[in-house]
Amino acid sequence: MTYMPGRHFLQIPGPTNVPDRVLRAMDMPTIDHRGPEFKKLAESCLTRIRDVFGTTNPVIIYPASGTGAWEAALVNTLSPGDHVLMYETGHFATLWKKLAEKLGLVPEFIAGSWRSGVDPAAIEARLAEDKGHQIKAVCVVHNETSTGCTTRVDEVRAAINAAGHPALLMVDTISSLGSIKYEHDAWGVDVTVGGSQKGLMLPPGLSFNAVSDKAIEASKTSKLPRSFWSWDEMIEANAQNVFPFTPATNLLYGLDEALTMMNEEGLDNVYARHQRHAAATRAAVTHWGGNGSVEILCEDPRHYSGSLTAVQLPEGYNADDYRKVVLENFNMSLGNGLSKLAGRVFRIGHLGDFNDLMLMGTLSGVEMGFELAGIPYRKGGTQAAMEVLTSKDQA
Ligand SMILES: *Cc1c(COP(=O)(O)O)cnc(C)c1O
């Protein structure tokens, strides 16, 4: 491959582009993780990460990708044979379900269309039937990265309460944390699973469990085997601003800087920025598809994602061929369609360290790609997006 001038546009919905400030913050000598300097770093990260989850309880930080934190949530709270209620929002919900099976849990998987978030009524109905409380946890994906559908977690909590069921609520926020509003405490979530490489603007390699008191209680009697993922040793060590094993020190430097940047912008402004870019992207896709060709995969406007938009191509066109045209001509990576959406869908990531002109560059690349790849579309989606970005009530 020859040199491609200018910056690569990494517009997949995670990993996202890492801002220079974070890269520079990580460019440090690795220090003694039991010395005084490290303790300051740990304290700053462990305290301030709580705000992003919306919790005053501990947040556990693992040197692992998001998949590790998925496993940690389950092995710390559940016992072999426990039933867990999960909902098929898409590829990531399906992977979490498979992981639960491999651990010896019994997932009950509510079928979904891969075109909306969780239907809280379906959760409520199943829990209401479960008079013996065989179901120990309800596990949902907040932002289903394969489809661009965001579940209303507050409604899932309300459904569990309406059924009067004691199950724990566990939520995967790997592609929403730091980009879509989230409230661990206020929404009554017991375990929130997060990752570093999407909304938090960091490289891959850190993941998180935010835990409720009820989840910590459950961990005292749960019987799934665990060692590396154990919360108790982490929480005990973290209280002294150390870790029970070597932490990913340089990623923590990056996290500390990312948290500072999010504080400077203000979390509510971060969320509003993501919603605005999502609205502009949808305006573009809706315009492009005006002649009945491309369409937004998410069918329920109440579940539109603030961090990515999945776009379905018309029958007979291959999304991976299209993405190749975009990569080769414009040096831009778009997300692929996952599992049953392979070849049918591409995904535009608009999360992380991202601004209006980066969005317009992205959408221009998408539109020029349609032209070069021979995908039917209506010209002017980029114009429609600019109108959203410059309209008085949006801007
Ligand atoms: C990316 C992602 C994962 C997987 O995380 P890894 O860091 O790849 O292990 C899980 N769930 C969701 C919703 C994701 O977006």
mmCIF file of C-alpha atoms and ligand atoms in Angstrom:
data_model
loop_
_atom_site.group_PDB
_atom_site.id
_atom_site.type_symbol
_atom_site.label_atom_id
_atom_site.label_comp_id
_atom_site.label_asym_id
_atom_site.label_seq_id
_atom_site.Cartn_x
_atom_site.Cartn_y
_atom_site.Cartn_z
ATOM 1 C CA MET A 1 0.000 0.000 0.000
ATOM 2 C CA THR A 2 1.378 3.425 -0.904
ATOM 3 C CA TYR A 3 1.325 6.383 1.439
ATOM 4 C CA MET A 4 -2.077 8.015 1.770
ATOM 5 C CA PRO A 5 -1.650 11.675 2.724
ATOM 6 C CA GLY A 6 -3.664 13.319 5.432
ATOM 7 C CA ARG A 7 -5.393 11.714 8.375
ATOM 8 C CA HIS A 8 -7.128 8.382 8.212
ATOM 9 C CA PHE A 9 -10.846 8.700 9.056
ATOM 10 C CA LEU A 10 -11.518 5.937 11.578
ATOM 11 C CA GLN A 11 -15.314 6.092 11.444
ATOM 12 C CA ILE A 12 -16.055 2.651 12.826
ATOM 13 C CA PRO A 13 -18.093 2.665 16.034
ATOM 14 C CA GLY A 14 -15.053 1.792 18.093
ATOM 15 C CA PRO A 15 -12.164 1.807 18.452
ATOM 16 C CA THR A 16 -12.469 5.540 17.822
ATOM 17 C CA ASN A 17 -9.737 8.019 16.999
ATOM 18 C CA VAL A 18 -7.623 8.862 20.025
ATOM 19 C CA PRO A 19 -7.093 12.606 20.516
ATOM 20 C CA ASP A 20 -3.529 13.939 20.568
ATOM 21 C CA ARG A 21 -3.914 15.092 24.161
ATOM 22 C CA VAL A 22 -4.578 11.512 25.242
ATOM 23 C CA LEU A 23 -1.731 10.121 23.130
ATOM 24 C CA ARG A 24 0.663 12.655 24.637
ATOM 25 C CA ALA A 25 -0.548 11.931 28.156
ATOM 26 C CA MET A 26 0.287 8.237 27.667
ATOM 27 C CA ASP A 27 3.758 8.985 26.300
ATOM 28 C CA MET A 28 5.352 8.648 29.733
ATOM 29 C CA PRO A 29 7.850 6.345 31.375
ATOM 30 C CA THR A 30 6.069 3.488 33.093
ATOM 31 C CA ILE A 31 6.293 4.046 36.842
ATOM 32 C CA ASP A 32 6.336 1.909 39.980
ATOM 33 C CA HIS A 33 2.698 0.887 40.376
ATOM 34 C CA ARG A 34 3.178 0.682 44.135
ATOM 35 C CA GLY A 35 4.868 4.056 44.523
ATOM 36 C CA PRO A 36 3.419 7.439 45.577
ATOM 37 C CA GLU A 37 3.199 8.883 42.064
ATOM 38 C CA PHE A 38 1.033 5.996 40.894
ATOM 39 C CA LYS A 39 -1.320 6.380 43.852
ATOM 40 C CA LYS A 40 -2.153 9.906 42.753
ATOM 41 C CA LEU A 41 -2.929 8.719 39.250
ATOM 42 C CA ALA A 42 -5.048 5.832 40.543
ATOM 43 C CA GLU A 43 -6.978 8.057 42.917
ATOM 44 C CA SER A 44 -7.753 10.540 40.176
ATOM 45 C CA CYS A 45 -8.963 7.821 37.782
ATOM 46 C CA LEU A 46 -10.886 5.758 40.335
ATOM 47 C CA THR A 47 -12.692 8.831 41.691
ATOM 48 C CA ARG A 48 -13.484 10.649 38.477
ATOM 49 C CA ILE A 49 -14.525 7.618 36.391
ATOM 50 C CA ARG A 50 -17.561 7.322 38.701
ATOM 51 C CA ASP A 51 -19.076 10.506 37.261
ATOM 52 C CA VAL A 52 -19.120 9.039 33.762
ATOM 53 C CA PHE A 53 -21.121 6.042 35.015
ATOM 54 C CA GLY A 54 -23.339 8.241 37.171
ATOM 55 C CA THR A 55 -22.446 6.401 40.356
ATOM 56 C CA THR A 56 -20.978 7.096 43.785
ATOM 57 C CA ASN A 57 -20.071 3.404 44.215
ATOM 58 C CA PRO A 58 -16.763 1.777 43.196
ATOM 59 C CA VAL A 59 -15.889 1.295 39.551
ATOM 60 C CA ILE A 60 -13.513 -1.592 38.907
ATOM 61 C CA ILE A 61 -10.926 -1.107 36.161
ATOM 62 C CA TYR A 62 -9.554 -4.177 34.372
ATOM 63 C CA PRO A 63 -6.604 -4.367 31.975
ATOM 64 C CA ALA A 64 -8.826 -6.128 29.417
ATOM 65 C CA SER A 65 -11.071 -5.482 26.454
ATOM 66 C CA GLY A 66 -14.803 -5.152 27.010
ATOM 67 C CA THR A 67 -15.330 -8.909 26.736
ATOM 68 C CA GLY A 68 -13.400 -9.365 29.989
ATOM 69 C CA ALA A 69 -15.715 -6.972 31.818
ATOM 70 C CA TRP A 70 -18.740 -8.886 30.423
ATOM 71 C CA GLU A 71 -17.322 -12.052 31.985
ATOM 72 C CA ALA A 72 -16.450 -10.263 35.236
ATOM 73 C CA ALA A 73 -20.040 -9.035 35.650
ATOM 74 C CA LEU A 74 -21.402 -12.578 35.420
ATOM 75 C CA VAL A 75 -18.767 -14.533 37.379
ATOM 76 C CA ASN A 76 -18.841 -12.156 40.331
ATOM 77 C CA THR A 77 -22.593 -12.282 40.887
ATOM 78 C CA LEU A 78 -23.995 -15.611 39.676
ATOM 79 C CA SER A 79 -23.783 -19.341 40.354
ATOM 80 C CA PRO A 80 -23.706 -22.327 37.982
ATOM 81 C CA GLY A 81 -27.162 -23.061 36.545
ATOM 82 C CA ASP A 82 -28.588 -19.635 37.319
ATOM 83 C CA HIS A 83 -31.047 -18.365 34.729
ATOM 84 C CA VAL A 84 -30.314 -14.995 33.149
ATOM 85 C CA LEU A 85 -32.815 -13.109 31.020
ATOM 86 C CA MET A 86 -31.192 -11.581 27.951
ATOM 87 C CA TYR A 87 -32.633 -9.830 24.910
ATOM 88 C CA GLU A 88 -31.518 -10.307 21.324
ATOM 89 C CA THR A 89 -30.902 -6.709 20.264
ATOM 90 C CA GLY A 90 -28.142 -7.788 17.841
ATOM 91 C CA HIS A 91 -24.637 -9.217 17.502
ATOM 92 C CA PHE A 92 -23.248 -8.010 20.836
ATOM 93 C CA ALA A 93 -26.248 -9.189 22.870
ATOM 94 C CA THR A 94 -25.801 -12.567 21.147
ATOM 95 C CA LEU A 95 -22.096 -12.726 22.055
ATOM 96 C CA TRP A 96 -22.836 -11.923 25.704
ATOM 97 C CA LYS A 97 -25.449 -14.682 25.727
ATOM 98 C CA LYS A 98 -22.928 -17.177 24.295
ATOM 99 C CA LEU A 99 -20.407 -16.154 26.940
ATOM 100 C CA ALA A 100 -23.033 -16.778 29.654
ATOM 101 C CA GLU A 101 -23.682 -20.261 28.230
ATOM 102 C CA LYS A 102 -19.983 -21.123 28.264
ATOM 103 C CA LEU A 103 -19.818 -20.136 31.936
ATOM 104 C CA GLY A 104 -22.543 -22.642 32.823
ATOM 105 C CA LEU A 105 -25.390 -20.162 33.161
ATOM 106 C CA VAL A 106 -28.779 -20.709 31.531
ATOM 107 C CA PRO A 107 -29.612 -17.699 29.376
ATOM 108 C CA GLU A 108 -33.210 -17.176 28.329
ATOM 109 C CA PHE A 109 -32.931 -15.181 25.130
ATOM 110 C CA ILE A 110 -35.909 -13.051 24.106
ATOM 111 C CA ALA A 111 -35.914 -12.907 20.292
ATOM 112 C CA GLY A 112 -35.529 -9.488 18.698
ATOM 113 C CA SER A 113 -35.598 -8.046 15.181
ATOM 114 C CA TRP A 114 -32.106 -6.441 15.257
ATOM 115 C CA ARG A 115 -33.932 -3.206 14.315
ATOM 116 C CA SER A 116 -34.868 -1.845 17.741
ATOM 117 C CA GLY A 117 -33.706 -1.847 21.347
ATOM 118 C CA VAL A 118 -35.131 -3.927 24.186
ATOM 119 C CA ASP A 119 -38.928 -4.076 24.520
ATOM 120 C CA PRO A 120 -39.455 -3.547 28.274
ATOM 121 C CA ALA A 121 -42.927 -5.136 28.085
ATOM 122 C CA ALA A 122 -41.346 -8.451 27.045
ATOM 123 C CA ILE A 123 -39.003 -8.300 30.047
ATOM 124 C CA GLU A 124 -41.873 -7.516 32.387
ATOM 125 C CA ALA A 125 -44.029 -10.339 30.998
ATOM 126 C CA ARG A 126 -41.302 -12.982 31.414
ATOM 127 C CA LEU A 127 -40.385 -11.831 34.925
ATOM 128 C CA ALA A 128 -44.034 -11.778 35.980
ATOM 129 C CA GLU A 129 -44.276 -15.486 35.026
ATOM 130 C CA ASP A 130 -41.149 -16.341 37.023
ATOM 131 C CA LYS A 131 -42.903 -16.688 40.371
ATOM 132 C CA GLY A 132 -40.112 -18.858 41.836
ATOM 133 C CA HIS A 133 -37.460 -16.247 40.992
ATOM 134 C CA GLN A 134 -35.347 -18.681 39.012
ATOM 135 C CA ILE A 135 -34.063 -15.747 36.936
ATOM 136 C CA LYS A 136 -31.179 -14.119 38.794
ATOM 137 C CA ALA A 137 -30.235 -11.352 36.394
ATOM 138 C CA VAL A 138 -31.549 -9.336 33.464
ATOM 139 C CA CYS A 139 -28.724 -8.460 31.045
ATOM 140 C CA VAL A 140 -29.178 -5.898 28.286
ATOM 141 C CA VAL A 141 -26.966 -3.984 25.892
ATOM 142 C CA HIS A 142 -27.521 -0.229 26.231
ATOM 143 C CA ASN A 143 -26.260 0.722 22.771
ATOM 144 C CA GLU A 144 -26.286 -2.232 20.366
ATOM 145 C CA THR A 145 -23.254 -1.410 18.243
ATOM 146 C CA SER A 146 -24.236 -3.822 15.464
ATOM 147 C CA THR A 147 -27.561 -2.090 14.760
ATOM 148 C CA GLY A 148 -27.405 1.489 16.056
ATOM 149 C CA CYS A 149 -30.316 0.960 18.456
ATOM 150 C CA THR A 150 -30.191 2.273 22.027
ATOM 151 C CA THR A 151 -32.272 0.673 24.759
ATOM 152 C CA ARG A 152 -34.080 2.816 27.329
ATOM 153 C CA VAL A 153 -32.461 1.395 30.443
ATOM 154 C CA ASP A 154 -34.765 3.398 32.737
ATOM 155 C CA GLU A 155 -37.726 1.591 31.136
ATOM 156 C CA VAL A 156 -36.084 -1.800 31.649
ATOM 157 C CA ARG A 157 -35.623 -0.959 35.337
ATOM 158 C CA ALA A 158 -39.275 0.131 35.527
ATOM 159 C CA ALA A 159 -40.328 -3.190 33.932
ATOM 160 C CA ILE A 160 -38.355 -5.192 36.534
ATOM 161 C CA ASN A 161 -39.930 -3.144 39.325
ATOM 162 C CA ALA A 162 -43.412 -3.500 37.833
ATOM 163 C CA ALA A 163 -42.979 -7.284 37.882
ATOM 164 C CA GLY A 164 -41.812 -7.035 41.513
ATOM 165 C CA HIS A 165 -38.832 -9.224 40.612
ATOM 166 C CA PRO A 166 -35.526 -9.246 42.568
ATOM 167 C CA ALA A 167 -33.244 -10.029 39.569
ATOM 168 C CA LEU A 168 -30.060 -8.004 39.211
ATOM 169 C CA LEU A 169 -29.937 -5.593 36.261
ATOM 170 C CA MET A 170 -26.716 -5.694 34.230
ATOM 171 C CA VAL A 171 -26.064 -3.343 31.344
ATOM 172 C CA ASP A 172 -23.379 -3.306 28.638
ATOM 173 C CA THR A 173 -22.437 0.326 27.915
ATOM 174 C CA ILE A 174 -19.274 -0.452 25.958
ATOM 175 C CA SER A 175 -20.276 1.732 22.992
ATOM 176 C CA SER A 176 -22.341 4.312 24.892
ATOM 177 C CA LEU A 177 -20.264 5.186 27.943
ATOM 178 C CA GLY A 178 -19.098 8.775 27.565
ATOM 179 C CA SER A 179 -21.250 9.434 24.519
ATOM 180 C CA ILE A 180 -24.879 8.643 25.412
ATOM 181 C CA LYS A 181 -26.373 9.768 28.718
ATOM 182 C CA TYR A 182 -26.136 7.042 31.326
ATOM 183 C CA GLU A 183 -27.097 6.915 35.019
ATOM 184 C CA HIS A 184 -25.957 3.779 36.863
ATOM 185 C CA ASP A 185 -27.347 4.832 40.248
ATOM 186 C CA ALA A 186 -30.472 6.705 39.181
ATOM 187 C CA TRP A 187 -31.572 3.909 36.833
ATOM 188 C CA GLY A 188 -31.038 1.250 39.483
ATOM 189 C CA VAL A 189 -28.432 -0.720 37.535
ATOM 190 C CA ASP A 190 -26.502 -3.356 39.485
ATOM 191 C CA VAL A 191 -23.552 -3.950 37.173
ATOM 192 C CA THR A 192 -22.550 -1.675 34.311
ATOM 193 C CA VAL A 193 -19.984 -2.972 31.860
ATOM 194 C CA GLY A 194 -17.841 -0.409 30.006
ATOM 195 C CA GLY A 195 -14.827 -0.292 27.698
ATOM 196 C CA SER A 196 -12.122 2.254 26.939
ATOM 197 C CA GLN A 197 -11.924 2.362 23.153
ATOM 198 C CA LYS A 198 -15.239 3.857 22.122
ATOM 199 C CA GLY A 199 -16.791 6.910 23.788
ATOM 200 C CA LEU A 200 -13.939 7.333 26.251
ATOM 201 C CA MET A 201 -11.486 8.241 23.440
ATOM 202 C CA LEU A 202 -8.816 5.777 24.595
ATOM 203 C CA PRO A 203 -7.027 2.926 22.869
ATOM 204 C CA PRO A 204 -8.389 -0.586 23.499
ATOM 205 C CA GLY A 205 -7.223 -2.274 26.681
ATOM 206 C CA LEU A 206 -9.255 -1.072 29.670
ATOM 207 C CA SER A 207 -12.712 -2.175 30.722
ATOM 208 C CA PHE A 208 -14.942 -1.482 33.681
ATOM 209 C CA ASN A 209 -17.546 -2.807 36.085
ATOM 210 C CA ALA A 210 -19.606 -0.251 37.990
ATOM 211 C CA VAL A 211 -21.303 -2.083 40.854
ATOM 212 C CA SER A 212 -24.277 -1.489 43.142
ATOM 213 C CA ASP A 213 -24.422 -2.484 46.818
ATOM 214 C CA LYS A 214 -26.841 -5.244 45.815
ATOM 215 C CA ALA A 215 -24.318 -6.604 43.286
ATOM 216 C CA ILE A 216 -21.568 -6.566 45.916
ATOM 217 C CA GLU A 217 -23.884 -8.469 48.283
ATOM 218 C CA ALA A 218 -24.590 -11.032 45.561
ATOM 219 C CA SER A 219 -20.840 -11.470 45.005
ATOM 220 C CA LYS A 220 -20.441 -12.679 48.588
ATOM 221 C CA THR A 221 -22.507 -15.825 47.986
ATOM 222 C CA SER A 222 -22.167 -16.411 44.232
ATOM 223 C CA LYS A 223 -20.391 -19.604 43.245
ATOM 224 C CA LEU A 224 -19.037 -19.261 39.720
ATOM 225 C CA PRO A 225 -15.253 -19.735 39.873
ATOM 226 C CA ARG A 226 -13.215 -16.572 39.502
ATOM 227 C CA SER A 227 -9.792 -15.286 40.381
ATOM 228 C CA PHE A 228 -8.482 -12.602 38.028
ATOM 229 C CA TRP A 229 -11.942 -10.997 37.797
ATOM 230 C CA SER A 230 -12.706 -10.992 41.550
ATOM 231 C CA TRP A 231 -14.188 -7.721 42.687
ATOM 232 C CA ASP A 232 -13.347 -8.151 46.375
ATOM 233 C CA GLU A 233 -9.562 -7.985 46.001
ATOM 234 C CA MET A 234 -9.874 -5.104 43.531
ATOM 235 C CA ILE A 235 -12.170 -3.064 45.766
ATOM 236 C CA GLU A 236 -9.955 -3.679 48.792
ATOM 237 C CA ALA A 237 -6.759 -2.679 46.966
ATOM 238 C CA ASN A 238 -8.399 0.253 45.166
ATOM 239 C CA ALA A 239 -9.401 1.722 48.537
ATOM 240 C CA GLN A 240 -5.620 2.280 49.027
ATOM 241 C CA ASN A 241 -5.250 3.446 45.394
ATOM 242 C CA VAL A 242 -3.360 0.350 44.335
ATOM 243 C CA PHE A 243 -4.278 -2.727 42.311
ATOM 244 C CA PRO A 244 -3.958 -6.409 43.270
ATOM 245 C CA PHE A 245 -1.886 -7.020 40.108
ATOM 246 C CA THR A 246 -0.043 -4.811 37.629
ATOM 247 C CA PRO A 247 -2.460 -2.260 36.185
ATOM 248 C CA ALA A 248 -2.235 -0.872 32.636
ATOM 249 C CA THR A 249 -0.383 2.191 33.927
ATOM 250 C CA ASN A 250 0.001 4.065 30.668
ATOM 251 C CA LEU A 251 -3.630 3.539 29.708
ATOM 252 C CA LEU A 252 -4.525 5.032 33.088
ATOM 253 C CA TYR A 253 -2.516 8.136 32.161
ATOM 254 C CA GLY A 254 -4.669 8.286 29.063
ATOM 255 C CA LEU A 255 -7.868 7.741 31.040
ATOM 256 C CA ASP A 256 -6.948 10.531 33.428
ATOM 257 C CA GLU A 257 -6.488 12.938 30.526
ATOM 258 C CA ALA A 258 -9.693 11.792 28.804
ATOM 259 C CA LEU A 259 -11.614 12.407 32.046
ATOM 260 C CA THR A 260 -10.113 15.895 32.255
ATOM 261 C CA MET A 261 -11.196 16.603 28.682
ATOM 262 C CA MET A 262 -14.728 15.378 29.385
ATOM 263 C CA ASN A 263 -14.871 17.573 32.481
ATOM 264 C CA GLU A 264 -13.704 20.584 30.495
ATOM 265 C CA GLU A 265 -16.428 20.051 27.906
ATOM 266 C CA GLY A 266 -19.037 19.027 30.499
ATOM 267 C CA LEU A 267 -20.721 15.634 30.321
ATOM 268 C CA ASP A 268 -24.092 17.074 29.297
ATOM 269 C CA ASN A 269 -22.397 18.912 26.441
ATOM 270 C CA VAL A 270 -20.635 15.701 25.401
ATOM 271 C CA TYR A 271 -23.992 13.914 25.229
ATOM 272 C CA ALA A 272 -25.678 16.808 23.379
ATOM 273 C CA ARG A 273 -22.847 16.905 20.832
ATOM 274 C CA HIS A 274 -23.309 13.201 20.104
ATOM 275 C CA GLN A 275 -27.089 13.567 19.708
ATOM 276 C CA ARG A 276 -26.619 16.490 17.347
ATOM 277 C CA HIS A 277 -24.153 14.587 15.151
ATOM 278 C CA ALA A 278 -26.455 11.573 15.159
ATOM 279 C CA ALA A 279 -29.400 13.750 14.067
ATOM 280 C CA ALA A 280 -27.345 15.266 11.233
ATOM 281 C CA THR A 281 -26.220 11.802 10.110
ATOM 282 C CA ARG A 282 -29.793 10.525 10.055
ATOM 283 C CA ALA A 283 -30.875 13.573 8.058
ATOM 284 C CA ALA A 284 -28.217 12.661 5.486
ATOM 285 C CA VAL A 285 -29.211 8.981 5.319
ATOM 286 C CA THR A 286 -32.916 9.831 5.095
ATOM 287 C CA HIS A 287 -32.193 12.178 2.228
ATOM 288 C CA TRP A 288 -29.941 9.697 0.409
ATOM 289 C CA GLY A 289 -32.650 7.061 0.727
ATOM 290 C CA GLY A 290 -35.444 9.360 -0.453
ATOM 291 C CA ASN A 291 -35.874 7.264 -3.596
ATOM 292 C CA GLY A 292 -36.302 4.104 -1.523
ATOM 293 C CA SER A 293 -32.699 2.884 -1.575
ATOM 294 C CA VAL A 294 -30.483 3.182 1.525
ATOM 295 C CA GLU A 295 -32.195 3.314 4.921
ATOM 296 C CA ILE A 296 -31.492 3.699 8.636
ATOM 297 C CA LEU A 297 -31.471 0.175 10.092
ATOM 298 C CA CYS A 298 -33.049 1.236 13.412
ATOM 299 C CA GLU A 299 -36.820 1.279 12.939
ATOM 300 C CA ASP A 300 -37.822 2.905 16.205
ATOM 301 C CA PRO A 301 -36.972 6.616 16.487
ATOM 302 C CA ARG A 302 -37.092 6.313 20.297
ATOM 303 C CA HIS A 303 -34.156 3.918 20.020
ATOM 304 C CA TYR A 304 -31.984 5.883 17.583
ATOM 305 C CA SER A 305 -28.364 5.732 18.686
ATOM 306 C CA GLY A 306 -26.351 8.836 19.506
ATOM 307 C CA SER A 307 -23.034 7.121 18.812
ATOM 308 C CA LEU A 308 -23.477 5.334 15.496
ATOM 309 C CA THR A 309 -25.853 4.955 12.570
ATOM 310 C CA ALA A 310 -26.198 1.619 10.771
ATOM 311 C CA VAL A 311 -27.221 1.999 7.142
ATOM 312 C CA GLN A 312 -28.878 -0.788 5.152
ATOM 313 C CA LEU A 313 -28.119 -0.955 1.442
ATOM 314 C CA PRO A 314 -30.771 -1.865 -1.120
ATOM 315 C CA GLU A 315 -31.123 -5.546 -2.047
ATOM 316 C CA GLY A 316 -28.413 -6.668 -4.478
ATOM 317 C CA TYR A 317 -25.656 -4.308 -3.286
ATOM 318 C CA ASN A 318 -22.795 -5.463 -1.070
ATOM 319 C CA ALA A 319 -21.839 -3.243 1.833
ATOM 320 C CA ASP A 320 -18.331 -4.708 2.101
ATOM 321 C CA ASP A 321 -17.577 -3.940 -1.558
ATOM 322 C CA TYR A 322 -18.867 -0.434 -0.903
ATOM 323 C CA ARG A 323 -16.686 -0.019 2.212
ATOM 324 C CA LYS A 324 -13.652 -1.109 0.206
ATOM 325 C CA VAL A 325 -14.314 1.652 -2.340
ATOM 326 C CA VAL A 326 -14.545 4.202 0.481
ATOM 327 C CA LEU A 327 -11.336 2.954 2.137
ATOM 328 C CA GLU A 328 -9.323 2.911 -1.072
ATOM 329 C CA ASN A 329 -10.504 6.259 -2.395
ATOM 330 C CA PHE A 330 -10.955 8.320 0.752
ATOM 331 C CA ASN A 331 -8.812 6.609 3.390
ATOM 332 C CA MET A 332 -11.868 6.152 5.595
ATOM 333 C CA SER A 333 -12.871 3.037 7.539
ATOM 334 C CA LEU A 334 -16.607 2.479 8.007
ATOM 335 C CA GLY A 335 -17.983 -0.266 10.258
ATOM 336 C CA ASN A 336 -18.970 -3.568 8.653
ATOM 337 C CA GLY A 337 -22.228 -5.466 9.026
ATOM 338 C CA LEU A 338 -21.868 -8.083 11.784
ATOM 339 C CA SER A 339 -23.042 -11.718 11.604
ATOM 340 C CA LYS A 340 -26.491 -11.786 10.011
ATOM 341 C CA LEU A 341 -26.101 -8.183 8.809
ATOM 342 C CA ALA A 342 -22.799 -8.950 6.989
ATOM 343 C CA GLY A 343 -22.762 -7.430 3.519
ATOM 344 C CA ARG A 344 -26.193 -5.805 4.064
ATOM 345 C CA VAL A 345 -25.219 -2.996 6.387
ATOM 346 C CA PHE A 346 -22.421 -0.534 6.991
ATOM 347 C CA ARG A 347 -22.063 1.548 10.133
ATOM 348 C CA ILE A 348 -21.042 5.165 10.538
ATOM 349 C CA GLY A 349 -19.381 5.819 13.900
ATOM 350 C CA HIS A 350 -19.925 9.391 15.130
ATOM 351 C CA LEU A 351 -18.626 9.047 18.647
ATOM 352 C CA GLY A 352 -15.620 9.986 20.718
ATOM 353 C CA ASP A 353 -13.393 12.941 19.902
ATOM 354 C CA PHE A 354 -15.439 14.252 16.990
ATOM 355 C CA ASN A 355 -16.659 17.592 15.654
ATOM 356 C CA ASP A 356 -18.849 19.109 12.937
ATOM 357 C CA LEU A 357 -16.213 19.200 10.216
ATOM 358 C CA MET A 358 -15.085 15.653 10.958
ATOM 359 C CA LEU A 359 -18.720 14.623 10.592
ATOM 360 C CA MET A 360 -19.065 16.499 7.300
ATOM 361 C CA GLY A 361 -15.843 14.920 6.010
ATOM 362 C CA THR A 362 -17.226 11.527 6.981
ATOM 363 C CA LEU A 363 -20.603 12.072 5.342
ATOM 364 C CA SER A 364 -18.941 13.467 2.199
ATOM 365 C CA GLY A 365 -16.884 10.287 1.973
ATOM 366 C CA VAL A 366 -20.029 8.190 2.388
ATOM 367 C CA GLU A 367 -21.843 10.117 -0.358
ATOM 368 C CA MET A 368 -18.896 10.093 -2.782
ATOM 369 C CA GLY A 369 -18.550 6.381 -2.063
ATOM 370 C CA PHE A 370 -22.172 5.805 -3.161
ATOM 371 C CA GLU A 371 -21.376 7.546 -6.435
ATOM 372 C CA LEU A 372 -18.181 5.587 -7.113
ATOM 373 C CA ALA A 373 -19.618 2.231 -6.030
ATOM 374 C CA GLY A 374 -22.775 2.678 -8.103
ATOM 375 C CA ILE A 375 -25.135 2.495 -5.116
ATOM 376 C CA PRO A 376 -28.487 4.133 -5.892
ATOM 377 C CA TYR A 377 -28.927 7.264 -3.763
ATOM 378 C CA ARG A 378 -30.415 10.734 -3.922
ATOM 379 C CA LYS A 379 -27.713 13.428 -4.104
ATOM 380 C CA GLY A 380 -27.517 15.997 -1.327
ATOM 381 C CA GLY A 381 -27.535 14.071 1.946
ATOM 382 C CA THR A 382 -24.485 16.045 3.048
ATOM 383 C CA GLN A 383 -26.446 19.261 2.428
ATOM 384 C CA ALA A 384 -29.290 17.931 4.590
ATOM 385 C CA ALA A 385 -26.770 17.242 7.368
ATOM 386 C CA MET A 386 -25.340 20.760 7.101
ATOM 387 C CA GLU A 387 -28.835 22.159 7.490
ATOM 388 C CA VAL A 388 -29.211 20.283 10.775
ATOM 389 C CA LEU A 389 -25.812 21.510 11.966
ATOM 390 C CA THR A 390 -26.597 25.152 11.134
ATOM 391 C CA SER A 391 -30.259 25.268 12.135
ATOM 392 C CA LYS A 392 -30.937 27.688 14.981
ATOM 393 C CA ASP A 393 -32.557 25.197 17.349
ATOM 394 C CA GLN A 394 -29.895 22.497 16.810
ATOM 395 C CA ALA A 395 -26.709 24.564 16.647
HETATM 396 C C1 LIG B 1 -17.230 -3.387 21.243
HETATM 397 C C2 LIG B 1 -18.328 -3.983 22.029
HETATM 398 C C3 LIG B 1 -18.156 -5.135 22.798
HETATM 399 C C4 LIG B 1 -16.884 -5.945 22.784
HETATM 400 O O1 LIG B 1 -15.872 -5.285 23.401
HETATM 401 P P1 LIG B 1 -14.343 -5.722 23.167
HETATM 402 O O2 LIG B 1 -13.601 -4.550 23.731
HETATM 403 O O3 LIG B 1 -14.171 -5.920 21.701
HETATM 404 O O4 LIG B 1 -14.102 -6.962 23.941
HETATM 405 C C5 LIG B 1 -19.217 -5.576 23.567
HETATM 406 N N1 LIG B 1 -20.392 -4.929 23.570
HETATM 407 C C6 LIG B 1 -20.604 -3.840 22.834
HETATM 408 C C7 LIG B 1 -21.936 -3.165 22.875
HETATM 409 C C8 LIG B 1 -19.588 -3.331 22.032
HETATM 410 O O5 LIG B 1 -19.800 -2.239 21.284
#
